[in-house]
Short mmCIF file of C-alpha atoms in Angstrom, two decimals:
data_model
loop_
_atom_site.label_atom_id
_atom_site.label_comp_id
_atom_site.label_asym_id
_atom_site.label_seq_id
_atom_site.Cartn_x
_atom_site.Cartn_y
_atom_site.Cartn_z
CA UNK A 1 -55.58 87.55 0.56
CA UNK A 2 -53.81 86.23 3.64
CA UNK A 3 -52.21 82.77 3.69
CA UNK A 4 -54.92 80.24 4.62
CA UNK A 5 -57.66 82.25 4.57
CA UNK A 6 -60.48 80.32 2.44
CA UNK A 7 -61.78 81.99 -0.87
CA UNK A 8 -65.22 81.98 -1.75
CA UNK A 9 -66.07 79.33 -4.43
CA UNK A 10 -68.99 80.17 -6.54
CA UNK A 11 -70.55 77.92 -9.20
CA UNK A 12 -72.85 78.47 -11.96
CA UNK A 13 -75.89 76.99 -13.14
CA UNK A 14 -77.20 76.40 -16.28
CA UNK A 15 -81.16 77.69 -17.11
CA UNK A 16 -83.67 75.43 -17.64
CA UNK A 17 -84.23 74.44 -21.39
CA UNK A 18 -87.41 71.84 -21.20
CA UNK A 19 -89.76 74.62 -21.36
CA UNK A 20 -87.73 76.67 -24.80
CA UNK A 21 -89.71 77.17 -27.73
CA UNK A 22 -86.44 78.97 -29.74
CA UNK A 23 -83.24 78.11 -30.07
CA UNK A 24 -81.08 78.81 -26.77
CA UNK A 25 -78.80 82.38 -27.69
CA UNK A 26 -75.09 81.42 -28.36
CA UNK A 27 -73.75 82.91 -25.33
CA UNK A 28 -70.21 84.24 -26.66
CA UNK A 29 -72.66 86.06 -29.10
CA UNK A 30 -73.36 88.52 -26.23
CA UNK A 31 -69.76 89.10 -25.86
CA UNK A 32 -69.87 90.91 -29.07
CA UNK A 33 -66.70 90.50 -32.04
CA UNK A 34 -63.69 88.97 -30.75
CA UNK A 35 -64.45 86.47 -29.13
CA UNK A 36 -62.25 84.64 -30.97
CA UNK A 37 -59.08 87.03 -30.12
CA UNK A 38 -58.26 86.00 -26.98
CA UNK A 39 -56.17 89.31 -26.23
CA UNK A 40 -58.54 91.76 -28.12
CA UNK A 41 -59.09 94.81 -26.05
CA UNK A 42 -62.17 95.71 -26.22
CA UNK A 43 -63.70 91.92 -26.04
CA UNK A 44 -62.60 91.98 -22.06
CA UNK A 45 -64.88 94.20 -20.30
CA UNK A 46 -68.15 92.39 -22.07
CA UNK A 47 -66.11 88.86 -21.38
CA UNK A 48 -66.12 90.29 -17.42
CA UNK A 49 -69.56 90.76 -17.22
CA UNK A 50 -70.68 87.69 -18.95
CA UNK A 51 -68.40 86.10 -15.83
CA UNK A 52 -70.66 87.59 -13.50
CA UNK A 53 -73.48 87.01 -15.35
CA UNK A 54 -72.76 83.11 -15.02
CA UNK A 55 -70.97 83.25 -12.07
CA UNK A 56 -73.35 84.78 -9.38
CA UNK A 57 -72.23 85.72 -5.88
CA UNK A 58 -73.43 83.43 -3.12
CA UNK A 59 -76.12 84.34 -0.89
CA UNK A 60 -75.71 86.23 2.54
CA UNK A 61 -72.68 88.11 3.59
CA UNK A 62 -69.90 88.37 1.88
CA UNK A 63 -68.16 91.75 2.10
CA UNK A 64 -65.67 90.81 4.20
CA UNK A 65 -64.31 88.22 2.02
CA UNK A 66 -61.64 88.36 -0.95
CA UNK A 67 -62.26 87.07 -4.33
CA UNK A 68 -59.60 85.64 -5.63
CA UNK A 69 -59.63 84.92 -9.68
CA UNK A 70 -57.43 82.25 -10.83
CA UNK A 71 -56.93 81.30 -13.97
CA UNK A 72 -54.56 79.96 -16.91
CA UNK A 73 -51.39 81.84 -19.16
CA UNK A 74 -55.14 83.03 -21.10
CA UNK A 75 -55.86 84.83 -18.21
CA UNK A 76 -52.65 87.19 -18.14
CA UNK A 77 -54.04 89.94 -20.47
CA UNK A 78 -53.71 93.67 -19.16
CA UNK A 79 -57.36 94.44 -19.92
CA UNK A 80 -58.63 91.82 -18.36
CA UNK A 81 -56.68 92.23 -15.31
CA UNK A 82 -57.64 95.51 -15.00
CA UNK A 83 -61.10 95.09 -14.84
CA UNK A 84 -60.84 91.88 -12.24
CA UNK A 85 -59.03 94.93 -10.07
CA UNK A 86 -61.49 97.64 -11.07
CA UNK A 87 -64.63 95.25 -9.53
CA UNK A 88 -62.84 94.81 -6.19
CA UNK A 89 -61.13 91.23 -6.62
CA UNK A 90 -57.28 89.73 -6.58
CA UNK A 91 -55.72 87.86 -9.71
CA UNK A 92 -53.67 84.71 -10.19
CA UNK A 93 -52.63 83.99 -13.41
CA UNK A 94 -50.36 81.57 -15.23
CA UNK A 95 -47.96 83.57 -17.14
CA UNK A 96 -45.94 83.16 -20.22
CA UNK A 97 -41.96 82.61 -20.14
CA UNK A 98 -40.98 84.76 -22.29
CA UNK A 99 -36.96 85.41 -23.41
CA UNK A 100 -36.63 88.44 -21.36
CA UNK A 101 -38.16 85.82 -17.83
CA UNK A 102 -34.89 83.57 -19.41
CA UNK A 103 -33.04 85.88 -19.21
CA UNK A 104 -33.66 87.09 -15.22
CA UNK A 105 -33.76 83.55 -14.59
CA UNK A 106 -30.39 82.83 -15.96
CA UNK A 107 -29.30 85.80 -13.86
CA UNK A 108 -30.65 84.76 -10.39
CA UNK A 109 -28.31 83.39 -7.53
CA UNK A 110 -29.07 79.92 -6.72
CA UNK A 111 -29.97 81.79 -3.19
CA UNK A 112 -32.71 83.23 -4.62
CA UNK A 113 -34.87 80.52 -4.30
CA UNK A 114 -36.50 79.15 -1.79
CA UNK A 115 -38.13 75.35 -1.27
CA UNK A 116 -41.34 74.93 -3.31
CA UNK A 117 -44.21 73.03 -1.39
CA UNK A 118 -47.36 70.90 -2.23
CA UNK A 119 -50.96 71.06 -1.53
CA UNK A 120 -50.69 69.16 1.63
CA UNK A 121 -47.68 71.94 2.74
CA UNK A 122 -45.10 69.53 2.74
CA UNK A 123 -41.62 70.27 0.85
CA UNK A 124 -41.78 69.02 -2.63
CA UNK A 125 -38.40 67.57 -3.22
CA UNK A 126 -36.16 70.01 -5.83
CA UNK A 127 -38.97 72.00 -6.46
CA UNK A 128 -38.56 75.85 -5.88
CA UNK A 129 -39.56 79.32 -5.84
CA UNK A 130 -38.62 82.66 -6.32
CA UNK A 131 -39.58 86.52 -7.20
CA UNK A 132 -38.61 87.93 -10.55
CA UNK A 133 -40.67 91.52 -9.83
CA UNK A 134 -37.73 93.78 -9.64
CA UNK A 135 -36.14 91.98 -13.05
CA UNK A 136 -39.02 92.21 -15.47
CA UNK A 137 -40.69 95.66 -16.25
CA UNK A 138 -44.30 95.26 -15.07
CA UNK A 139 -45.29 98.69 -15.50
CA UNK A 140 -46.95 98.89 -18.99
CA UNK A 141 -50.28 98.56 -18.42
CA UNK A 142 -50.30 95.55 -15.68
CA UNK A 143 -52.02 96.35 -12.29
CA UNK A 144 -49.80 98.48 -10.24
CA UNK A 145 -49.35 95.55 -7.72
CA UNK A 146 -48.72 92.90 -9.96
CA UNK A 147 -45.88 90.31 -8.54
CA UNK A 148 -44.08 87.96 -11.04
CA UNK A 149 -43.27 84.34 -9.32
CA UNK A 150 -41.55 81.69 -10.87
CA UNK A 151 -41.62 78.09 -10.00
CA UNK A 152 -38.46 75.27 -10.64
CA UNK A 153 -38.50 71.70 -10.61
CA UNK A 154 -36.51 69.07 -12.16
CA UNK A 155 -37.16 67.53 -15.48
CA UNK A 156 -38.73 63.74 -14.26
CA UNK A 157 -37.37 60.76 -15.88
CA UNK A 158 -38.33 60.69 -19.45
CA UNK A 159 -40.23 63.75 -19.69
CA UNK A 160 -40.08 65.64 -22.70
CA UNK A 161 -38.23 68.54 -22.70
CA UNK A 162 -39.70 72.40 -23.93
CA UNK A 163 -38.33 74.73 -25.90
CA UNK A 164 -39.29 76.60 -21.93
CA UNK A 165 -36.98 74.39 -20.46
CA UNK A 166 -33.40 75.32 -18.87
CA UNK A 167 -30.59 73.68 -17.65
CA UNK A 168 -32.77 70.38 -17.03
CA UNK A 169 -35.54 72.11 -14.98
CA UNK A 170 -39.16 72.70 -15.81
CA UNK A 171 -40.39 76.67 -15.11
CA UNK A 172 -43.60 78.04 -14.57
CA UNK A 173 -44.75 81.70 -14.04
CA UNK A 174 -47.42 83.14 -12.57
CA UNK A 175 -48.74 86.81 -12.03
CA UNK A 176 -50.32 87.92 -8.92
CA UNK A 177 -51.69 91.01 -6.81
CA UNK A 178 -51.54 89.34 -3.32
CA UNK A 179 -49.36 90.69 -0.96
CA UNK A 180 -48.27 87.43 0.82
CA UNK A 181 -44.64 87.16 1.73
CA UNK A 182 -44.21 83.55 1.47
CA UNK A 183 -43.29 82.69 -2.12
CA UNK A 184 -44.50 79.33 -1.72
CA UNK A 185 -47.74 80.00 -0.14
CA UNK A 186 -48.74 81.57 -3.58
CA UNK A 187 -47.37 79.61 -6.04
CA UNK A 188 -49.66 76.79 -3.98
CA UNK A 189 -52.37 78.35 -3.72
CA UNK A 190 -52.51 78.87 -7.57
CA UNK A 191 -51.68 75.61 -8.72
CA UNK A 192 -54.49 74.67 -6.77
CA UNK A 193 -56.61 75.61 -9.66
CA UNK A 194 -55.56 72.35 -11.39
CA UNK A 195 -58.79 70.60 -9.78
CA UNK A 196 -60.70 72.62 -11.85
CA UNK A 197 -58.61 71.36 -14.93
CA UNK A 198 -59.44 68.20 -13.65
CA UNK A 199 -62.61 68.38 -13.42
CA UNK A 200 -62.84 69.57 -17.34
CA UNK A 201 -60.87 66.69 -18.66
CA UNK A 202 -63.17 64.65 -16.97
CA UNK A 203 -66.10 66.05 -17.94
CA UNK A 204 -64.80 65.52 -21.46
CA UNK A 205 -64.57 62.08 -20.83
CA UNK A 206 -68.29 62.17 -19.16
CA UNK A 207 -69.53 63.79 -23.13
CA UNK A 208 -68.61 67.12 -23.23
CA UNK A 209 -65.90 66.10 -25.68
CA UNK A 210 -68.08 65.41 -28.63
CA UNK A 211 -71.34 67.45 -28.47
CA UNK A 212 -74.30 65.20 -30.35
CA UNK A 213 -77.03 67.63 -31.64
CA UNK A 214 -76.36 70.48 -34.03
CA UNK A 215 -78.16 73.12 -31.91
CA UNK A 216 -77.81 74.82 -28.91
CA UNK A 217 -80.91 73.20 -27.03
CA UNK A 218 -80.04 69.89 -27.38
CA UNK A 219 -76.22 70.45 -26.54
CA UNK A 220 -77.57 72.11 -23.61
CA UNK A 221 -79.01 68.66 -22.12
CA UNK A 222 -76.21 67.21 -22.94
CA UNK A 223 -74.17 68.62 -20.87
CA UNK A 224 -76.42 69.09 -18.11
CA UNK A 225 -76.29 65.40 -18.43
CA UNK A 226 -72.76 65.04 -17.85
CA UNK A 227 -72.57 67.97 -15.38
CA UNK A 228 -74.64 65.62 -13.33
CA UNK A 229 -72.61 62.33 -13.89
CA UNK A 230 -69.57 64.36 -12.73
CA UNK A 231 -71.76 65.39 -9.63
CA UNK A 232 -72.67 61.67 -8.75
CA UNK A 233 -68.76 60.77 -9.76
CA UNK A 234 -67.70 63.67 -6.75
CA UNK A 235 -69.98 63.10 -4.36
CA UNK A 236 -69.30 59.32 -4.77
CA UNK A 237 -65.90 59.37 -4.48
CA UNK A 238 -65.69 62.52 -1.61
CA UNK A 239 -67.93 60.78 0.86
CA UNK A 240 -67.10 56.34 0.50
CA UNK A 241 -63.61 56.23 -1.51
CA UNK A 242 -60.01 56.86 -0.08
CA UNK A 243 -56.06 56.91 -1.52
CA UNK A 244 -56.01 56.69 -5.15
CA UNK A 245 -59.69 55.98 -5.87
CA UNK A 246 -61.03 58.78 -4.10
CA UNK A 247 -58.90 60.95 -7.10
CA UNK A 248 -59.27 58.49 -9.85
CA UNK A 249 -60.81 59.13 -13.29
CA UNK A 250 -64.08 57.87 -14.41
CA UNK A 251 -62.99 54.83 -16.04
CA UNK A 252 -60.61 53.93 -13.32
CA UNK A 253 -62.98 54.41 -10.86
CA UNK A 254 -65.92 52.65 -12.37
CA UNK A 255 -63.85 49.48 -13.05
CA UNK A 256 -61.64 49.83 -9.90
CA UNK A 257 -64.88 50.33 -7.25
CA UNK A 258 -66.56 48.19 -8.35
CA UNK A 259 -64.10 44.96 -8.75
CA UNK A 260 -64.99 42.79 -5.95
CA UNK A 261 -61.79 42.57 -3.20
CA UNK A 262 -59.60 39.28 -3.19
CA UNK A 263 -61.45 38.62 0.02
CA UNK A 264 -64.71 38.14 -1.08
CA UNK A 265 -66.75 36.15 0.82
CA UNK A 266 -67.78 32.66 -2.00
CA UNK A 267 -71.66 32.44 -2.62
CA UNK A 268 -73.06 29.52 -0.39
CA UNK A 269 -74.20 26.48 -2.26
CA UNK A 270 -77.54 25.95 -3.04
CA UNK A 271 -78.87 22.88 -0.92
CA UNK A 272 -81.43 20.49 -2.17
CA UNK A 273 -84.32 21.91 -0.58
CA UNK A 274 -83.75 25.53 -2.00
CA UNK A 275 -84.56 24.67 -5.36
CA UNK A 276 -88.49 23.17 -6.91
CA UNK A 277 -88.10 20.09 -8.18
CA UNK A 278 -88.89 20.06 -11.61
CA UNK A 279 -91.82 17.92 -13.39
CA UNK A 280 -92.44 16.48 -16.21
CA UNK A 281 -94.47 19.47 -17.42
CA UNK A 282 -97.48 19.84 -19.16
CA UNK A 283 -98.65 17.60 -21.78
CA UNK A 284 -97.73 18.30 -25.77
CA UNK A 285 -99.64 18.78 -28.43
CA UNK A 286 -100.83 15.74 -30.07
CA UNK A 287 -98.77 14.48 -33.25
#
């Protein structure tokens, strides 16, 4: 996918469940055994078509445009990979630093990298990038255009450090098909994802983090429920907030937004007239 050019976003929606007379199907059920093992083989192709089942492509045109699938270090599984390639789209995925990615690491020229930059394409100070492709074998069963980048930044004050850690700098790794030159470019573009990890963590805090009912119906509302508190929260925030707020988490925001500003004009007083004077009521019962 060329720098800048925009990737489709595509969103799914869940079925209605006011008119179900049965329980709602378990939907990792129709992924068949092994589920539950995340880098099982045969569990990939079924776990690609349930994405397209639940992920549907957008109406009109759109074979001209690149798909790009992003995703976490769960994401960097061969099978997998291979069918994202086999149905026509790119890959981005978080990948795991393993001893041998120490090892090229440790073995890189400090002119290796280059600067690192954020979402807004400005330099992020000490951050940077490089290539580790030519160090670590990629050819067992990865896509034949797979690209290994790796990302450095500097521990921050009073962070705690990971047994991933090296030489007081944080790494991250990520594998990708797209042919982009500029290191930094792709590293930004996939940690760009993190809005959608946003968005789950605070969707947990909108109810999906302790489901109520024990079936799948009433689960269902539920978080149809908080899908649409998180749509109100967005399209809040998006359209009226700015800085901080227009980023802030639920409880932030609620409590933040709607705190009156220092500012605030004081309530006129009430003036005689505005008020009924009061009588001496009706009469009581007798004694």
């Amino acid at each position: 996918m060329p720098s800048g050019k925009p990737t489709g976003t595509y969103a799914a929606h869940l079925p209605s469940t006011h008119k179900r007379t049965a329980p709602a199907p378990d939907p990792t059920r129709r992924l068949g055994a092994g589920w539950g093992a995340w880098n099982e083989m045969t569990a990939w192709p079924a776990r690609m078509r349930f994405v397209q089942h639940t992920h549907p492509r957008p109406r009109g045109s759109y074979d001209d445009r690149e798909v790009l699938i992003r995703g976490g270090v769960g994401y960097a599984v061969r099978a997998f990979l291979a069918q994202v390639v086999g149905q026509g789209c790119g890959f981005s995925a978080s990948f795991e630093i393993t001893e041998a990615v120490k090892t090229a690491i440790k073995a890189l020229d400090e002119r290796a990298w280059e600067p690192a930059i954020r979402q807004d394409h400005t330099l992020r100070p000490g951050a940077a990038v490089t290539e580790l492709t030519r160090l670590i074998d990629l050819r067992e069963g990865w896509p034949a255009a797979s690209r290994l980048i790796i990302r450095r930044e500097p521990l921050h004050p009073g962070a705690q450090q990971t047994i991933d850690d090296l030489d007081g700098c944080r790494f991250t790794a990520l594998l990708t098909d797209q042919p982009d030159d500029d290191l930094a470019v792709l590293e930004q573009r996939h940690r760009a994802r993190a809005r959608a990890e946003d968005r789950i963590r605070t969707l947990k805090d909108l109810g999906i983090g302790n489901l109520p009912w024990g079936d799948s119906d009433g689960n269902a509302v539920w978080l149809q429920l908080a899908l649409l508190a998180l749509n109100l929260q967005v399209w809040t925030q998006a359209p009226t907030l700015d800085g901080e707020l227009a980023r802030a988490e639920p409880n932030a925001c609620a409590t933040s937004s709607s705190t009156p500003p220092r500012a605030w004009p004081a309530a006129p007083a009430a003036s005689p007239s505005d008020s009924t004077p009061t009588g001496p009521g009706p009469p009581g019962p007798p004694p």
